[in-house]
């Protein structure tokens, strides 16, 4: 299993960042030449399979994650400001940090992906017959020229990493869901494979960057002396939970 306590995935650090970047560019360049062939092949799969991917593709939308997480962040933060008792106040602060991490960890990579896709302006597969797959119209607010990177894939993989950082046992299930969402974007004809790979990179690295930002400020996470990034114990929340359990009638 991937060591989620490392600051960056796959051995990435400041010393080899340029090598990592070149590796991603090389991968995209290789896959780029097979984009149209793979895209048409996936879209030719049996109708029940395509229907399944069509049903799950909207899991890559961010609204259902961002609106609730923002609302709970503001609610917990607001209650923490007026709460006088120490333990409930600390518990509310911890919950605000948790929901805030979900909001920023998913929202920021999605924002970056949306900025990139507008600046790059790659035509979507639906424009293949008209322009081919090498047509780019940058800085145009036209949905059909916002193919790279895939925003749905970015959101799905950012969410997968955010959940995994909070509870490592969910890493593989969430990764499987994110991969299915990424594949669905090809199946529904919205993206090429390279768009999905780009979304994976932005989503994963974006979630790591947000986690590292929080850890540097000891919000929800901490950096250990060995350099590992771990979730801080939610002591106040745990005390309140234990207290409620003890007060329940037997």
Coordinates of C-alpha atoms in Angstrom, one line a residue, residues 40-205:
X40 CA -13.2 5.4 -29.8
X41 CA -12.5 1.9 -28.4
X42 CA -13.9 2.6 -25.0
X43 CA -16.9 4.4 -26.4
X44 CA -17.7 1.2 -28.5
X45 CA -18.1 -1.0 -25.4
X46 CA -21.5 -2.7 -24.8
X47 CA -24.4 -0.5 -24.0
X48 CA -24.9 -1.8 -20.5
X49 CA -21.3 -1.0 -19.6
X50 CA -21.6 2.5 -21.1
X51 CA -24.8 3.0 -19.2
X52 CA -23.0 2.1 -15.9
X53 CA -20.3 4.6 -16.6
X54 CA -22.9 7.2 -17.5
X55 CA -24.6 6.6 -14.2
X56 CA -21.5 7.1 -12.1
X57 CA -19.7 9.8 -14.0
X58 CA -21.4 12.6 -12.0
X59 CA -19.6 11.4 -8.9
X60 CA -16.8 13.5 -10.3
X61 CA -18.9 16.7 -9.8
X62 CA -17.7 18.8 -6.9
X63 CA -20.9 20.4 -5.7
X64 CA -22.1 17.5 -3.6
X65 CA -18.8 17.7 -1.7
X66 CA -18.0 21.4 -1.5
X67 CA -21.4 22.8 -0.5
X68 CA -21.9 20.5 2.6
X69 CA -18.3 20.6 3.7
X70 CA -18.2 24.5 3.5
X71 CA -21.5 24.7 5.3
X72 CA -20.3 22.4 8.1
X73 CA -16.9 24.3 8.3
X74 CA -18.7 27.6 8.8
X75 CA -21.2 26.1 11.2
X76 CA -18.6 24.5 13.4
X77 CA -16.3 27.6 13.3
X78 CA -19.2 29.9 14.2
X79 CA -20.3 27.7 17.1
X80 CA -16.7 27.5 18.3
X81 CA -16.5 31.3 18.5
X82 CA -19.5 31.5 20.9
X83 CA -19.0 28.3 22.8
X84 CA -17.6 28.9 26.3
X85 CA -16.9 25.4 27.6
X86 CA -13.4 24.3 26.7
X87 CA -13.9 20.7 25.5
X88 CA -16.9 21.4 23.2
X89 CA -15.1 24.5 21.9
X90 CA -12.0 22.5 21.1
X91 CA -14.1 19.7 19.5
X92 CA -15.8 22.3 17.3
X93 CA -12.5 23.7 16.2
X94 CA -11.3 20.2 15.3
X95 CA -14.4 19.5 13.3
X96 CA -14.1 22.8 11.5
X97 CA -10.5 21.9 10.6
X98 CA -11.7 18.5 9.3
X99 CA -14.5 19.9 7.2
X100 CA -12.3 22.7 6.0
X101 CA -9.7 20.2 4.9
X102 CA -12.3 18.3 2.9
X103 CA -13.5 21.6 1.3
X104 CA -10.0 22.9 0.4
X105 CA -8.5 19.5 -0.4
X106 CA -11.2 18.9 -3.1
X107 CA -11.9 22.4 -4.1
X108 CA -8.4 23.8 -4.7
X109 CA -7.3 21.0 -7.1
X110 CA -10.6 21.4 -8.9
X111 CA -10.0 25.1 -9.2
X112 CA -6.5 24.6 -10.6
X113 CA -7.9 22.0 -13.1
X114 CA -10.5 24.5 -14.3
X115 CA -8.0 27.3 -14.7
X116 CA -5.7 25.0 -16.7
X117 CA -8.4 23.7 -19.0
X118 CA -9.4 27.2 -19.9
X119 CA -5.8 28.3 -20.5
X120 CA -4.9 25.2 -22.6
X121 CA -8.2 25.1 -24.5
X122 CA -8.0 21.6 -25.9
X123 CA -10.9 20.5 -28.0
X124 CA -13.1 17.7 -26.6
X125 CA -13.6 14.3 -28.4
X126 CA -16.9 15.6 -29.9
X127 CA -14.8 18.0 -32.0
X128 CA -12.5 15.2 -33.4
X129 CA -14.1 15.0 -36.8
X130 CA -14.0 18.8 -37.2
X131 CA -10.6 19.7 -35.8
X132 CA -8.8 16.4 -34.9
X133 CA -7.3 15.9 -31.4
X134 CA -4.4 18.4 -31.8
X135 CA -6.6 21.5 -31.9
X136 CA -6.2 24.0 -29.1
X137 CA -8.1 27.2 -28.6
X138 CA -6.7 28.7 -25.3
X139 CA -8.3 31.3 -23.1
X140 CA -11.8 30.8 -24.5
X141 CA -14.7 30.2 -22.1
X142 CA -16.2 27.5 -24.3
X143 CA -17.1 24.1 -22.7
X144 CA -16.1 22.2 -25.9
X145 CA -12.6 23.6 -25.7
X146 CA -12.0 22.6 -22.0
X147 CA -10.8 19.0 -22.3
X148 CA -7.4 19.0 -20.6
X149 CA -7.3 18.1 -17.7
X150 CA -10.5 16.3 -16.8
X151 CA -12.2 18.2 -14.0
X152 CA -14.3 15.2 -12.9
X153 CA -11.2 13.1 -12.6
X154 CA -9.4 15.8 -10.7
X155 CA -12.2 16.0 -8.2
X156 CA -12.6 12.2 -7.9
X157 CA -8.9 11.6 -7.2
X158 CA -8.6 14.6 -4.9
X159 CA -11.5 13.3 -2.8
X160 CA -10.0 9.8 -2.8
X161 CA -6.7 11.1 -1.3
X162 CA -8.5 13.4 1.1
X163 CA -10.5 10.5 2.5
X164 CA -7.4 8.3 2.6
X165 CA -5.5 10.9 4.5
X166 CA -8.3 10.9 7.1
X167 CA -8.6 7.1 7.2
X168 CA -6.0 5.0 5.4
X169 CA -8.3 1.9 5.2
X170 CA -10.4 3.7 2.6
X171 CA -7.5 4.2 0.2
X172 CA -8.2 1.3 -2.1
X173 CA -12.0 1.6 -2.2
X174 CA -11.8 5.3 -2.9
X175 CA -9.1 4.8 -5.5
X176 CA -11.2 2.3 -7.3
X177 CA -14.2 4.7 -7.4
X178 CA -11.9 7.5 -8.6
X179 CA -10.5 5.3 -11.4
X180 CA -14.0 4.3 -12.4
X181 CA -15.0 8.0 -12.6
X182 CA -11.9 8.7 -14.7
X183 CA -12.7 5.9 -17.1
X184 CA -16.3 7.0 -17.3
X185 CA -15.2 10.4 -18.7
X186 CA -13.7 8.6 -21.7
X187 CA -16.7 6.3 -22.0
X188 CA -19.2 9.2 -22.1
X189 CA -17.1 10.9 -24.8
X190 CA -16.2 13.9 -22.6
X191 CA -12.4 13.4 -22.5
X192 CA -9.4 11.7 -24.0
X193 CA -7.2 9.4 -21.9
X194 CA -4.5 12.1 -21.6
X195 CA -7.1 14.4 -20.1
X196 CA -7.9 11.8 -17.5
X197 CA -4.2 11.3 -16.7
X198 CA -3.8 15.0 -16.3
X199 CA -6.7 15.0 -13.9
X200 CA -5.2 12.3 -11.8
X201 CA -1.9 14.2 -11.5
X202 CA -3.6 17.5 -10.5
X203 CA -6.1 15.8 -8.1
X204 CA -3.5 13.7 -6.3
X205 CA -0.7 16.4 -6.1

